[in-house]
Amino acid sequence: MLSPDALMQLALEQAHAAAALGEVPVGAVVMAPDGRIVGQGYNRNRTDADPSAHAEMLALRQAARTLNNHRLDGCTLAVTLEPCAMCAGAMLHARIGHLVIGAADPKTGAAGSVLDLFGQTQLNHHTQVSHGVQAEACGQLLQNFFAQRRQHHKETARMNHPLRDDALRTPDAAFANLPGYPWQPHYISDLPALNGLRLHYLDEGPQAAPRTWLCIHGNPAWSYLYRKMIPVFLAAGDRVVAPDLIGFGKSDKPKKDSAHSFTWHRQVLLEFVERLDLQDLRLVVQDWGGLLGLTLPMAAPQRYSALLVMNTALGTGDVPLSVGFLGWRQFVADNPGYEVGKLFGRGNPQMSAAECAAYNAPYPDAGHRAALRAFPPMVPEHLDSDGAAISREARNFWQQQWAGQTLIAIGAQDPVLGPPVMKGLARLIKGCPEPMVLEAAGHFVQEHGEPIAQAAVQRL
């Protein structure tokens, strides 16, 4: 005769067989009064498309066939999970003498957890019940199964990324054969701040690289902006992560301008860095990439080792916005359908027509351009503007607490965030050396990015 522990071990073997099929891992065995194992089974509900195909039911059926008797008087049934009402009823009908239970089932258990069919004194058969035999092993098997199932569902949802009703998604065809942009897309949509919006990012190079470059673009650019710098970083054996902010590039685009705010975009970036668990970061920022990105390191300074800053600023709300920026903001308000590619080409005559067109690719119509309209007015202008207070905190961080290396590269032809603004920013960053000035570069410095990336690899 096998002990309850030995019987439960056999039931656990059956439960593992269920897990291998993707079924809820519950197993059962039936032992006859003479000690023979006369029945065994494991959950097969989905496999057999049978709602009654619980482990206990299958073990009971096999035992009845083996003994050629629908009555199983004196038999012992061991099951890894407390039986439901259906299985408990079948055991009572079969006249099972002893029921050995592994883990309790607080949701559907009919042996005391939810109800106790075996304790009904009105019934004409009474089964002895033993609880908690190898309960930890039985429970752990179930916990592991459901944890894996939740992760699978999460991964499936992540890969499918259904489009929200209040957002648009640029068709993949718009990004076909872009010059100088051969990298595979990565997507994430399950960050709490995203609330289902799909964020696109590049993730190239070895995951365990000693350096990771986090490249954050601005408005109206997207990760395409870093195509001349990424190869240099990769050639050095480093990892490069370059997200498209929501509303830009291959990321989803909320239909309403009001969906965008400084605080929300910052929160998305914070969660993104945390989710990817990025370490040894070289933060690379320009334009809005700096307005947002320069507020990130103080939230997790242990993740950041160096800083590469190109034409940008901190939106502290206590410094008047420049005449050049106010002119840009008014231009966007007056010309909401401006051609992005033409804007890039005007300041970068070395760019090909195909490269200019690549900047137009994410925005096939006005509905996809909400972020382009929303971002210029979002620059913190007053002390109480969204993002101003956190930007002032960031300024204090860079002045007093920053201990990493810094490289500033300035596009000298930028009329908005050129040398005067950038040299002022350099003075705010503790330990910042003399900036690198590119005389031919304008606001979108990354279009002259190869020598900047080479200098960064050497210095940072």
Short mmCIF file of C-alpha atoms in Angstrom, two decimals:
data_model
loop_
_atom_site.label_atom_id
_atom_site.label_comp_id
_atom_site.label_asym_id
_atom_site.label_seq_id
_atom_site.Cartn_x
_atom_site.Cartn_y
_atom_site.Cartn_z
CA MET A 1 0.00 0.00 0.00
CA LEU A 2 1.31 3.43 -0.94
CA SER A 3 1.33 6.22 1.60
CA PRO A 4 -0.59 9.47 0.93
CA ASP A 5 2.74 11.19 0.16
CA ALA A 6 3.71 8.50 -2.33
CA LEU A 7 0.29 8.66 -3.98
CA MET A 8 0.55 12.45 -4.25
CA GLN A 9 3.94 12.11 -5.90
CA LEU A 10 2.29 10.00 -8.63
CA ALA A 11 -0.47 12.60 -8.95
CA LEU A 12 2.16 15.32 -9.36
CA GLU A 13 3.70 13.37 -12.23
CA GLN A 14 0.29 13.46 -13.90
CA ALA A 15 0.02 17.19 -13.22
CA HIS A 16 3.34 17.80 -14.97
CA ALA A 17 1.97 15.93 -18.00
CA ALA A 18 -0.96 18.37 -18.04
CA ALA A 19 1.39 21.34 -17.90
CA ALA A 20 3.32 19.96 -20.87
CA LEU A 21 0.10 20.14 -22.89
CA GLY A 22 -0.62 23.68 -21.75
CA GLU A 23 -3.42 22.48 -19.49
CA VAL A 24 -3.89 23.63 -15.89
CA PRO A 25 -1.50 21.26 -14.07
CA VAL A 26 -3.79 19.07 -11.99
CA GLY A 27 -3.18 15.33 -11.72
CA ALA A 28 -4.97 12.48 -9.99
CA VAL A 29 -4.47 8.76 -9.28
CA VAL A 30 -6.77 6.07 -7.87
CA MET A 31 -5.43 3.24 -5.70
CA ALA A 32 -7.51 0.07 -5.18
CA PRO A 33 -7.86 -1.49 -1.71
CA ASP A 34 -5.16 -4.02 -2.61
CA GLY A 35 -2.63 -1.25 -3.37
CA ARG A 36 -2.77 -1.36 -7.16
CA ILE A 37 -2.90 1.89 -9.14
CA VAL A 38 -6.07 1.34 -11.16
CA GLY A 39 -6.67 4.82 -12.54
CA GLN A 40 -4.79 8.01 -13.35
CA GLY A 41 -5.47 11.19 -15.24
CA TYR A 42 -4.61 14.83 -15.74
CA ASN A 43 -6.55 17.85 -16.95
CA ARG A 44 -7.43 17.68 -20.66
CA ASN A 45 -10.25 20.22 -20.96
CA ARG A 46 -8.75 22.17 -23.81
CA THR A 47 -7.03 19.25 -25.47
CA ASP A 48 -10.22 17.18 -25.65
CA ALA A 49 -12.65 20.13 -25.86
CA ASP A 50 -14.43 18.52 -22.92
CA PRO A 51 -15.57 20.59 -19.90
CA SER A 52 -15.75 17.41 -17.80
CA ALA A 53 -12.19 16.25 -18.59
CA HIS A 54 -10.79 17.08 -15.16
CA ALA A 55 -7.98 14.95 -13.78
CA GLU A 56 -10.26 13.34 -11.17
CA MET A 57 -12.94 12.46 -13.70
CA LEU A 58 -10.47 10.79 -16.03
CA ALA A 59 -8.87 8.86 -13.19
CA LEU A 60 -12.29 7.72 -11.95
CA ARG A 61 -13.31 6.55 -15.45
CA GLN A 62 -10.11 4.59 -15.91
CA ALA A 63 -10.41 3.01 -12.46
CA ALA A 64 -14.01 1.98 -13.14
CA ARG A 65 -12.98 0.35 -16.40
CA THR A 66 -10.03 -1.40 -14.77
CA LEU A 67 -12.20 -2.81 -11.98
CA ASN A 68 -15.21 -3.26 -14.25
CA ASN A 69 -17.35 -1.58 -11.65
CA HIS A 70 -18.85 1.89 -11.38
CA ARG A 71 -18.55 1.58 -7.61
CA LEU A 72 -15.04 2.16 -6.29
CA ASP A 73 -15.64 1.15 -2.67
CA GLY A 74 -12.52 1.32 -0.54
CA CYS A 75 -10.43 3.06 -3.22
CA THR A 76 -8.23 6.06 -2.45
CA LEU A 77 -8.05 9.03 -4.84
CA ALA A 78 -5.17 11.50 -4.61
CA VAL A 79 -5.46 14.81 -6.47
CA THR A 80 -3.06 17.75 -6.53
CA LEU A 81 -5.81 20.39 -6.27
CA GLU A 82 -8.96 20.40 -4.18
CA PRO A 83 -11.78 19.05 -6.38
CA CYS A 84 -14.61 21.14 -7.75
CA ALA A 85 -18.29 20.33 -7.15
CA MET A 86 -18.49 18.18 -10.30
CA CYS A 87 -15.55 16.02 -9.32
CA ALA A 88 -16.56 15.85 -5.68
CA GLY A 89 -20.01 14.66 -6.71
CA ALA A 90 -18.53 11.99 -8.97
CA MET A 91 -16.33 10.73 -6.14
CA LEU A 92 -19.33 10.43 -3.83
CA HIS A 93 -21.29 8.57 -6.52
CA ALA A 94 -18.33 6.23 -7.00
CA ARG A 95 -18.12 5.59 -3.26
CA ILE A 96 -14.44 6.67 -2.99
CA GLY A 97 -13.31 5.70 0.49
CA HIS A 98 -10.43 8.14 0.99
CA LEU A 99 -9.68 11.45 -0.75
CA VAL A 100 -6.15 12.86 -0.49
CA ILE A 101 -5.85 16.54 -1.45
CA GLY A 102 -2.71 18.53 -2.22
CA ALA A 103 -3.35 22.29 -2.58
CA ALA A 104 -6.56 24.02 -1.52
CA ASP A 105 -8.67 25.82 -4.14
CA PRO A 106 -10.12 28.99 -2.61
CA LYS A 107 -12.16 29.77 -5.74
CA THR A 108 -13.95 26.53 -6.61
CA GLY A 109 -12.92 24.00 -3.97
CA ALA A 110 -15.79 21.74 -2.90
CA ALA A 111 -14.00 19.96 -0.05
CA GLY A 112 -14.15 22.82 2.43
CA SER A 113 -12.76 25.92 0.74
CA VAL A 114 -15.93 27.21 -0.95
CA LEU A 115 -18.36 24.47 0.05
CA ASP A 116 -17.97 21.03 1.60
CA LEU A 117 -19.86 18.31 -0.21
CA PHE A 118 -18.00 15.68 1.77
CA GLY A 119 -19.31 17.09 5.02
CA GLN A 120 -22.99 16.76 4.10
CA THR A 121 -24.43 14.41 6.71
CA GLN A 122 -27.60 13.93 4.67
CA LEU A 123 -25.72 11.96 2.01
CA ASN A 124 -25.69 8.16 2.21
CA HIS A 125 -21.91 7.90 1.60
CA HIS A 126 -19.14 9.59 3.50
CA THR A 127 -15.58 9.87 2.23
CA GLN A 128 -12.60 10.35 4.49
CA VAL A 129 -10.70 13.51 3.42
CA SER A 130 -7.02 14.31 4.06
CA HIS A 131 -5.92 17.89 3.27
CA GLY A 132 -2.53 19.47 2.58
CA VAL A 133 -0.51 16.47 1.41
CA GLN A 134 2.52 17.96 -0.42
CA ALA A 135 0.51 21.17 -0.57
CA GLU A 136 3.56 23.34 -1.20
CA ALA A 137 4.75 21.35 -4.21
CA CYS A 138 1.23 21.16 -5.64
CA GLY A 139 0.61 24.86 -5.10
CA GLN A 140 3.97 25.91 -6.51
CA LEU A 141 3.33 23.97 -9.70
CA LEU A 142 0.06 25.83 -10.19
CA GLN A 143 1.59 29.21 -9.33
CA ASN A 144 4.40 28.70 -11.83
CA PHE A 145 1.93 27.66 -14.52
CA PHE A 146 -0.29 30.70 -14.10
CA ALA A 147 2.70 33.04 -13.85
CA GLN A 148 3.95 31.70 -17.19
CA ARG A 149 0.48 32.01 -18.69
CA ARG A 150 0.18 35.62 -17.54
CA GLN A 151 3.60 36.36 -19.01
CA HIS A 152 2.60 34.70 -22.26
CA HIS A 153 -0.60 36.75 -22.46
CA LYS A 154 1.41 39.85 -21.66
CA GLU A 155 3.93 39.06 -24.38
CA THR A 156 1.16 38.31 -26.85
CA ALA A 157 -0.51 41.62 -26.09
CA ARG A 158 2.84 43.35 -26.35
CA MET A 159 3.49 41.87 -29.77
CA ASN A 160 -0.01 42.50 -31.07
CA HIS A 161 -0.24 46.08 -29.79
CA PRO A 162 -3.88 46.78 -30.73
CA LEU A 163 -4.41 50.37 -31.86
CA ARG A 164 -6.39 52.57 -29.50
CA ASP A 165 -9.49 54.29 -30.89
CA ASP A 166 -8.09 57.71 -30.04
CA ALA A 167 -4.79 57.21 -31.88
CA LEU A 168 -3.40 56.71 -35.37
CA ARG A 169 -0.57 54.50 -36.56
CA THR A 170 1.53 55.31 -39.62
CA PRO A 171 1.47 52.33 -42.01
CA ASP A 172 4.68 50.29 -42.11
CA ALA A 173 4.87 50.87 -45.85
CA ALA A 174 5.66 54.52 -45.21
CA PHE A 175 9.00 53.48 -43.70
CA ALA A 176 10.10 51.07 -46.42
CA ASN A 177 13.60 51.50 -47.85
CA LEU A 178 14.56 54.60 -45.91
CA PRO A 179 18.16 55.59 -46.71
CA GLY A 180 20.63 54.89 -43.92
CA TYR A 181 18.08 53.32 -41.57
CA PRO A 182 18.41 49.51 -41.77
CA TRP A 183 17.54 48.64 -38.15
CA GLN A 184 14.70 46.43 -37.00
CA PRO A 185 11.83 47.97 -35.02
CA HIS A 186 11.04 47.15 -31.42
CA TYR A 187 7.74 48.00 -29.76
CA ILE A 188 6.36 48.33 -26.26
CA SER A 189 2.80 49.18 -25.22
CA ASP A 190 2.37 47.90 -21.67
CA LEU A 191 4.09 50.66 -19.72
CA PRO A 192 1.56 52.17 -17.29
CA ALA A 193 1.93 55.65 -18.74
CA LEU A 194 1.42 54.38 -22.30
CA ASN A 195 -1.96 52.89 -21.45
CA GLY A 196 -1.86 50.76 -24.58
CA LEU A 197 -0.21 53.22 -26.96
CA ARG A 198 2.55 51.56 -28.97
CA LEU A 199 6.01 53.11 -28.59
CA HIS A 200 8.69 52.29 -31.13
CA TYR A 201 12.38 52.12 -30.34
CA LEU A 202 15.65 50.92 -31.81
CA ASP A 203 17.76 48.58 -29.71
CA GLU A 204 21.01 47.68 -31.42
CA GLY A 205 24.29 46.21 -30.24
CA PRO A 206 25.03 43.69 -27.48
CA GLN A 207 22.73 43.78 -24.46
CA ALA A 208 25.71 43.41 -22.14
CA ALA A 209 27.80 46.14 -23.77
CA PRO A 210 29.90 48.25 -21.39
CA ARG A 211 28.21 51.41 -22.69
CA THR A 212 24.65 52.13 -23.76
CA TRP A 213 23.76 55.27 -25.69
CA LEU A 214 20.21 56.48 -25.05
CA CYS A 215 19.41 58.78 -27.95
CA ILE A 216 16.33 60.99 -27.54
CA HIS A 217 15.12 63.07 -30.46
CA GLY A 218 13.13 66.29 -30.53
CA ASN A 219 10.35 67.92 -32.54
CA PRO A 220 9.60 67.31 -35.43
CA ALA A 221 12.24 64.60 -35.75
CA TRP A 222 12.25 60.91 -34.84
CA SER A 223 14.91 58.23 -34.34
CA TYR A 224 15.92 58.60 -38.02
CA LEU A 225 17.78 61.69 -36.81
CA TYR A 226 20.47 59.50 -35.22
CA ARG A 227 21.22 57.37 -38.29
CA LYS A 228 24.69 58.94 -38.77
CA MET A 229 25.70 58.49 -35.14
CA ILE A 230 24.37 55.00 -34.43
CA PRO A 231 26.90 53.19 -36.69
CA VAL A 232 29.80 54.87 -34.87
CA PHE A 233 28.49 53.76 -31.49
CA LEU A 234 27.90 50.22 -32.76
CA ALA A 235 31.38 50.01 -34.30
CA ALA A 236 32.77 50.71 -30.83
CA GLY A 237 30.98 47.62 -29.52
CA ASP A 238 28.32 49.61 -27.69
CA ARG A 239 24.55 49.30 -27.38
CA VAL A 240 22.23 51.98 -28.78
CA VAL A 241 18.64 52.55 -27.69
CA ALA A 242 16.68 55.23 -29.56
CA PRO A 243 12.96 55.63 -28.84
CA ASP A 244 10.43 57.52 -30.90
CA LEU A 245 8.42 59.73 -28.58
CA ILE A 246 4.69 59.09 -28.74
CA GLY A 247 3.34 61.14 -31.63
CA PHE A 248 6.54 60.81 -33.66
CA GLY A 249 8.20 58.33 -36.01
CA LYS A 250 6.87 54.79 -35.82
CA SER A 251 5.19 55.32 -32.45
CA ASP A 252 1.43 55.72 -32.15
CA LYS A 253 0.01 59.19 -32.65
CA PRO A 254 -2.85 60.39 -30.42
CA LYS A 255 -5.44 62.24 -32.47
CA LYS A 256 -5.84 65.14 -30.07
CA ASP A 257 -3.20 67.81 -29.44
CA SER A 258 -4.31 67.83 -25.80
CA ALA A 259 -3.07 64.26 -25.31
CA HIS A 260 0.48 65.62 -25.05
CA SER A 261 2.05 67.13 -21.96
CA PHE A 262 5.55 67.58 -20.59
CA THR A 263 4.85 65.51 -17.49
CA TRP A 264 3.33 62.62 -19.42
CA HIS A 265 6.13 62.33 -21.97
CA ARG A 266 8.70 62.47 -19.18
CA GLN A 267 6.90 59.72 -17.30
CA VAL A 268 6.87 57.52 -20.41
CA LEU A 269 10.64 57.93 -20.73
CA LEU A 270 11.22 57.19 -17.04
CA GLU A 271 9.19 53.99 -17.29
CA PHE A 272 10.89 53.05 -20.56
CA VAL A 273 14.38 53.29 -19.03
CA GLU A 274 13.21 51.34 -16.00
CA ARG A 275 11.54 48.60 -18.07
CA LEU A 276 14.62 48.04 -20.23
CA ASP A 277 16.74 48.31 -17.07
CA LEU A 278 19.28 50.44 -18.92
CA GLN A 279 22.64 50.82 -17.17
CA ASP A 280 25.95 52.61 -17.86
CA LEU A 281 24.00 55.14 -19.89
CA ARG A 282 25.38 57.84 -22.12
CA LEU A 283 22.42 60.18 -22.44
CA VAL A 284 22.28 61.77 -25.91
CA VAL A 285 19.83 64.66 -26.31
CA GLN A 286 18.87 67.48 -28.63
CA ASP A 287 15.88 69.85 -28.90
CA TRP A 288 12.93 68.33 -26.99
CA GLY A 289 15.13 65.35 -26.32
CA GLY A 290 16.99 67.68 -23.97
CA LEU A 291 13.99 69.48 -22.53
CA LEU A 292 12.69 66.09 -21.42
CA GLY A 293 15.88 64.04 -21.26
CA LEU A 294 17.83 66.41 -19.05
CA THR A 295 15.23 65.87 -16.31
CA LEU A 296 15.71 62.07 -16.28
CA PRO A 297 19.10 61.37 -14.61
CA MET A 298 18.22 62.94 -11.27
CA ALA A 299 15.44 60.33 -10.92
CA ALA A 300 17.96 57.46 -11.17
CA PRO A 301 21.50 58.90 -11.17
CA GLN A 302 23.06 55.45 -10.76
CA ARG A 303 22.00 54.58 -14.32
CA TYR A 304 23.78 57.50 -16.03
CA SER A 305 27.52 57.79 -16.56
CA ALA A 306 27.89 60.45 -19.25
CA LEU A 307 26.04 63.15 -21.16
CA LEU A 308 26.16 64.21 -24.80
CA VAL A 309 24.15 67.39 -25.36
CA MET A 310 23.38 69.05 -28.68
CA ASN A 311 21.34 72.20 -29.35
CA THR A 312 18.75 72.18 -26.57
CA ALA A 313 17.80 73.91 -23.31
CA LEU A 314 16.16 73.43 -19.93
CA GLY A 315 12.61 74.77 -19.73
CA THR A 316 12.83 76.27 -16.26
CA GLY A 317 10.16 78.96 -16.72
CA ASP A 318 12.32 81.62 -15.07
CA VAL A 319 14.29 82.55 -18.18
CA PRO A 320 12.49 84.35 -21.02
CA LEU A 321 12.04 82.31 -24.19
CA SER A 322 14.28 83.53 -26.99
CA VAL A 323 13.00 85.66 -29.83
CA GLY A 324 14.04 82.90 -32.20
CA PHE A 325 11.94 80.30 -30.39
CA LEU A 326 8.92 82.59 -30.17
CA GLY A 327 9.20 83.05 -33.92
CA TRP A 328 9.30 79.27 -34.43
CA ARG A 329 6.29 78.78 -32.18
CA GLN A 330 4.32 81.38 -34.15
CA PHE A 331 5.38 79.80 -37.45
CA VAL A 332 3.99 76.43 -36.38
CA ALA A 333 0.74 78.05 -35.20
CA ASP A 334 0.36 79.84 -38.53
CA ASN A 335 1.52 76.89 -40.67
CA PRO A 336 0.40 73.66 -38.92
CA GLY A 337 0.88 71.69 -42.14
CA TYR A 338 4.47 72.76 -42.77
CA GLU A 339 6.58 70.20 -44.62
CA VAL A 340 8.99 68.57 -42.20
CA GLY A 341 11.37 67.34 -44.88
CA LYS A 342 11.70 70.80 -46.37
CA LEU A 343 12.52 72.20 -42.92
CA PHE A 344 15.39 69.72 -42.58
CA GLY A 345 16.60 70.29 -46.11
CA ARG A 346 16.69 74.06 -45.73
CA GLY A 347 19.15 73.84 -42.87
CA ASN A 348 21.08 70.86 -44.25
CA PRO A 349 21.71 71.32 -48.00
CA GLN A 350 23.92 68.21 -48.00
CA MET A 351 20.85 66.00 -47.40
CA SER A 352 19.42 64.04 -50.33
CA ALA A 353 15.79 64.29 -51.39
CA ALA A 354 15.22 60.77 -50.09
CA GLU A 355 16.61 61.70 -46.67
CA CYS A 356 14.35 64.74 -46.50
CA ALA A 357 11.39 62.58 -47.48
CA ALA A 358 12.21 60.19 -44.64
CA TYR A 359 11.39 62.94 -42.16
CA ASN A 360 7.97 63.31 -43.81
CA ALA A 361 7.27 59.58 -43.64
CA PRO A 362 5.61 59.45 -40.19
CA TYR A 363 3.10 62.19 -41.00
CA PRO A 364 0.96 61.31 -44.03
CA ASP A 365 -1.82 63.76 -43.10
CA ALA A 366 -2.90 66.36 -40.54
CA GLY A 367 -4.36 63.72 -38.23
CA HIS A 368 -0.89 62.27 -37.64
CA ARG A 369 0.60 65.66 -36.76
CA ALA A 370 -0.92 66.40 -33.34
CA ALA A 371 2.45 66.18 -31.59
CA LEU A 372 4.05 68.53 -34.11
CA ARG A 373 1.39 71.11 -33.29
CA ALA A 374 1.37 70.48 -29.55
CA PHE A 375 5.07 70.53 -28.72
CA PRO A 376 6.01 74.18 -29.43
CA PRO A 377 3.39 75.57 -26.98
CA MET A 378 4.45 72.92 -24.42
CA VAL A 379 7.88 74.50 -23.84
CA PRO A 380 7.66 75.76 -20.24
CA GLU A 381 7.37 79.55 -20.41
CA HIS A 382 6.27 80.52 -16.90
CA LEU A 383 7.18 79.44 -13.38
CA ASP A 384 3.99 77.40 -13.09
CA SER A 385 4.11 75.88 -16.59
CA ASP A 386 3.95 72.11 -16.79
CA GLY A 387 7.52 70.86 -16.55
CA ALA A 388 9.05 74.10 -15.26
CA ALA A 389 9.44 73.04 -11.64
CA ILE A 390 11.01 69.68 -12.50
CA SER A 391 13.33 71.46 -14.94
CA ARG A 392 14.49 73.79 -12.18
CA GLU A 393 15.20 70.73 -10.05
CA ALA A 394 17.17 69.30 -12.95
CA ARG A 395 19.17 72.50 -13.24
CA ASN A 396 20.18 72.17 -9.59
CA PHE A 397 21.10 68.53 -10.19
CA TRP A 398 23.40 69.36 -13.09
CA GLN A 399 24.99 72.25 -11.18
CA GLN A 400 25.54 70.49 -7.87
CA GLN A 401 25.26 66.70 -8.11
CA TRP A 402 26.33 65.57 -11.57
CA ALA A 403 29.51 63.53 -11.34
CA GLY A 404 29.68 62.05 -14.85
CA GLN A 405 31.47 63.13 -18.01
CA THR A 406 29.94 65.63 -20.42
CA LEU A 407 30.36 66.58 -24.05
CA ILE A 408 28.44 69.46 -25.60
CA ALA A 409 28.28 69.78 -29.39
CA ILE A 410 26.86 72.99 -30.87
CA GLY A 411 25.46 73.60 -34.33
CA ALA A 412 26.67 77.15 -34.85
CA GLN A 413 24.07 78.03 -37.50
CA ASP A 414 21.10 77.44 -35.19
CA PRO A 415 19.21 80.75 -34.77
CA VAL A 416 17.19 79.46 -31.80
CA LEU A 417 19.47 77.24 -29.69
CA GLY A 418 22.87 78.19 -31.05
CA PRO A 419 26.17 79.07 -29.33
CA PRO A 420 24.89 81.70 -26.84
CA VAL A 421 22.21 79.39 -25.42
CA MET A 422 24.41 76.30 -25.46
CA LYS A 423 27.39 77.97 -23.83
CA GLY A 424 25.04 79.15 -21.12
CA LEU A 425 23.85 75.58 -20.66
CA ALA A 426 27.46 74.38 -20.48
CA ARG A 427 28.08 76.73 -17.57
CA LEU A 428 25.21 75.06 -15.68
CA ILE A 429 26.67 71.55 -15.92
CA LYS A 430 29.23 70.67 -13.29
CA GLY A 431 32.60 69.79 -14.78
CA CYS A 432 31.55 70.50 -18.37
CA PRO A 433 34.57 71.11 -20.67
CA GLU A 434 34.67 73.57 -23.56
CA PRO A 435 31.93 72.72 -26.08
CA MET A 436 32.62 71.27 -29.51
CA VAL A 437 31.38 73.72 -32.17
CA LEU A 438 30.38 72.62 -35.67
CA GLU A 439 30.42 75.75 -37.77
CA ALA A 440 28.44 74.30 -40.70
CA ALA A 441 25.75 72.61 -38.59
CA GLY A 442 22.39 74.09 -37.74
CA HIS A 443 19.72 73.12 -35.24
CA PHE A 444 19.58 69.45 -36.26
CA VAL A 445 23.20 68.82 -35.38
CA GLN A 446 22.86 65.07 -35.83
CA GLU A 447 22.86 65.57 -39.61
CA HIS A 448 26.57 66.26 -39.03
CA GLY A 449 26.66 63.58 -36.36
CA GLU A 450 29.53 61.28 -37.36
CA PRO A 451 32.38 63.43 -35.98
CA ILE A 452 30.32 64.14 -32.86
CA ALA A 453 29.79 60.43 -32.27
CA GLN A 454 33.49 59.75 -32.83
CA ALA A 455 34.43 62.39 -30.27
CA ALA A 456 31.88 61.02 -27.84
CA VAL A 457 33.22 57.48 -28.15
CA GLN A 458 36.72 58.76 -27.36
CA ARG A 459 35.77 61.10 -24.51
CA LEU A 460 32.81 59.40 -22.84
#
